[in-house]
Every structure is written in C-alpha cells, then in structure tokens.
CSV table of C-alpha atoms in Angstrom, one decimal:
chain,number,residue,atom,x,y,z
A,194,MET,CA,0.0,0.0,-0.1
A,195,GLN,CA,2.7,2.3,0.9
A,196,ARG,CA,4.6,1.5,-2.3
A,197,ALA,CA,1.4,2.2,-4.5
A,198,MET,CA,1.0,5.6,-2.6
A,199,ALA,CA,4.4,6.7,-3.2
A,200,LEU,CA,4.2,5.7,-6.9
A,201,THR,CA,1.2,7.6,-7.0
A,202,LEU,CA,2.9,10.6,-5.7
A,203,VAL,CA,5.8,10.2,-8.2
A,204,PHE,CA,3.5,10.6,-10.9
A,205,ALA,CA,1.5,13.2,-9.3
A,206,LEU,CA,4.5,15.4,-8.8
A,207,ASN,CA,4.8,15.2,-12.5
A,208,PHE,CA,8.6,15.9,-12.0
A,209,ASN,CA,8.2,19.0,-10.2
A,210,PHE,CA,10.7,20.0,-7.4
A,211,THR,CA,9.7,20.2,-3.8
A,212,ALA,CA,10.1,21.1,0.0
A,213,ALA,CA,9.3,23.4,2.6
A,214,MET,CA,8.2,27.2,2.3
A,215,ALA,CA,9.7,29.7,5.0
A,216,GLN,CA,8.5,32.4,7.1
A,217,PRO,CA,9.4,33.6,10.5
A,218,GLN,CA,7.8,31.7,13.1
A,219,ALA,CA,6.0,34.6,14.9
A,220,GLU,CA,5.0,36.6,11.8
A,221,LYS,CA,1.6,37.0,10.7
A,222,ARG,CA,0.6,36.9,7.1
A,223,PRO,CA,-2.5,38.7,5.5
A,224,ALA,CA,-5.5,36.4,4.7
A,225,ASP,CA,-5.6,37.4,1.1
A,226,HIS,CA,-1.8,36.4,0.4
A,227,PRO,CA,-0.7,34.0,3.4
A,228,ILE,CA,2.1,32.3,1.1
A,229,PRO,CA,5.4,33.9,1.4
A,230,ASP,CA,7.3,35.1,-1.8
A,231,THR,CA,10.7,33.9,-0.4
A,232,PHE,CA,11.5,30.5,1.0
A,233,THR,CA,14.1,29.4,3.7
A,234,ASN,CA,14.9,26.0,4.9
A,235,LEU,CA,14.7,24.2,1.5
A,236,GLN,CA,16.6,21.0,2.0
A,237,VAL,CA,15.6,18.9,-1.0
A,238,LEU,CA,14.3,21.3,-3.6
A,239,PRO,CA,16.6,24.0,-5.2
A,240,LYS,CA,16.9,27.1,-3.2
A,241,ASP,CA,16.0,29.3,-6.0
A,242,ILE,CA,12.8,27.5,-7.1
A,243,ALA,CA,10.1,29.7,-8.4
A,244,LYS,CA,7.0,30.2,-6.1
A,245,HIS,CA,4.7,28.7,-8.7
A,246,ASP,CA,7.0,25.6,-9.2
A,247,LEU,CA,7.0,25.2,-5.3
A,248,MET,CA,3.2,25.8,-5.1
A,249,ASN,CA,2.6,23.1,-7.7
A,250,VAL,CA,4.7,20.6,-5.8
A,251,MET,CA,2.9,21.5,-2.6
A,252,LYS,CA,-0.6,21.0,-4.3
A,253,ASP,CA,0.5,17.6,-5.6
A,254,PHE,CA,1.5,16.6,-2.1
A,255,LEU,CA,-2.0,17.9,-0.7
A,256,ILE,CA,-4.0,16.2,-3.7
A,257,THR,CA,-2.1,12.9,-3.4
A,258,MET,CA,-1.8,12.5,0.1
A,259,LYS,CA,-5.3,14.2,1.0
A,260,VAL,CA,-3.8,16.3,3.7
A,261,ARG,CA,-3.9,20.1,4.3
A,262,CYS,CA,-0.7,22.2,4.7
A,263,SER,CA,-0.7,22.1,8.3
A,264,GLN,CA,-0.3,18.3,8.3
A,265,CYS,CA,3.5,18.9,7.5
A,266,HIS,CA,3.9,22.6,8.2
A,267,ALA,CA,3.5,24.4,11.6
A,268,VAL,CA,0.9,26.6,10.4
A,269,SER,CA,-2.6,27.6,11.2
A,270,ASP,CA,-5.4,26.1,8.8
A,271,ASP,CA,-5.9,29.4,7.2
A,272,LEU,CA,-1.9,29.9,6.9
A,273,THR,CA,-1.9,33.2,8.2
A,274,GLU,CA,0.0,32.3,11.4
A,275,GLY,CA,2.9,29.8,12.1
A,276,SER,CA,6.2,28.9,10.4
A,277,PHE,CA,6.4,27.0,6.9
A,278,SER,CA,10.1,26.6,7.5
A,279,SER,CA,9.8,24.9,10.8
A,280,ASP,CA,11.0,21.4,11.3
A,281,ASP,CA,8.8,20.7,14.3
A,282,LYS,CA,6.7,18.2,13.0
A,283,GLU,CA,7.6,14.8,12.2
A,284,THR,CA,5.6,14.5,9.1
A,285,MET,CA,7.8,17.4,7.6
A,286,ILE,CA,10.9,15.2,8.0
A,287,ALA,CA,8.9,12.1,6.4
A,288,ALA,CA,7.8,14.1,3.5
A,289,ARG,CA,11.3,15.4,2.7
A,290,ASP,CA,12.7,11.8,3.0
A,291,LEU,CA,9.7,10.6,0.5
A,292,LEU,CA,10.5,13.3,-1.8
A,293,ARG,CA,14.3,12.4,-1.6
A,294,ALA,CA,13.4,8.6,-2.3
A,295,ILE,CA,11.1,9.6,-5.3
A,296,LEU,CA,13.7,11.9,-6.7
A,297,ALA,CA,16.6,9.2,-6.4
A,298,LYS,CA,14.3,6.7,-8.0
A,299,ARG,CA,13.3,8.9,-10.9
A,300,HIS,CA,17.2,9.6,-11.4
A,301,ASP,CA,17.8,5.9,-11.4
A,302,LEU,CA,14.9,5.3,-14.1
A,303,LYS,CA,16.5,4.8,-17.6
A,304,PRO,CA,14.4,5.3,-20.7
A,305,VAL,CA,13.3,2.1,-22.3
A,306,PRO,CA,14.8,1.7,-25.8
A,307,GLN,CA,12.3,1.7,-28.7
A,308,SER,CA,12.1,-1.3,-30.8
C-alpha cells in the first residue's frame, strides 16, 4: 500500500521539485496573501525554486496524500500564522524523506529503448 502511494505521488508530482516554504515563526501573514514570496529551509528542492513551481509541488502533495498544509507545516489552517520553514513536525521530515526517495528513483530510471 505504501509503495502504491509512493508511486502515485511520483506521478502526481509530475517531475516538479519540492520542499518547505519559509516564514519567520511569529510573523502573521495577510489572509488574502498567506503564502510567502521567499523561502528558507529548503533542503531537498532547489533554493532558487520559483514560487509557482513550489506551489505546484505542494499542491501535488495535498491532492495525492489528501492532507492540508498544516499536516507537515507548523501553520494555522488558514495559513496566516506559524512557520512554513519549521522542522517541528515529524511529518515534515517524513515528507522530505519521501521526496528524496522519489527523486532518487526518478534519477535511476532509464528510458526504455524503442524497438
């Protein structure tokens, strides 16, 4: 079952890149724009990833795993409070490990020669 979920996530990520978005822990963000424009504590994805690309990766996680942002990130349900960059939740660490495994597997995959 976990293998099937991981494979589903591989396809859902559609070869986007991912990890954690960042915001200082105590800062409150506006309700109409709760996602920060800059990111910190990116450990798996490129540090210069575009906001649009990172959001696509996060949306893939949300849809595939059927969870909210607060499952992994230490943020409120409306995303206006908390820290996207915090490592306080074990699910954040597990998500990074899963992403590393997916990216490693993707790297190992070789194109099948056409007959």
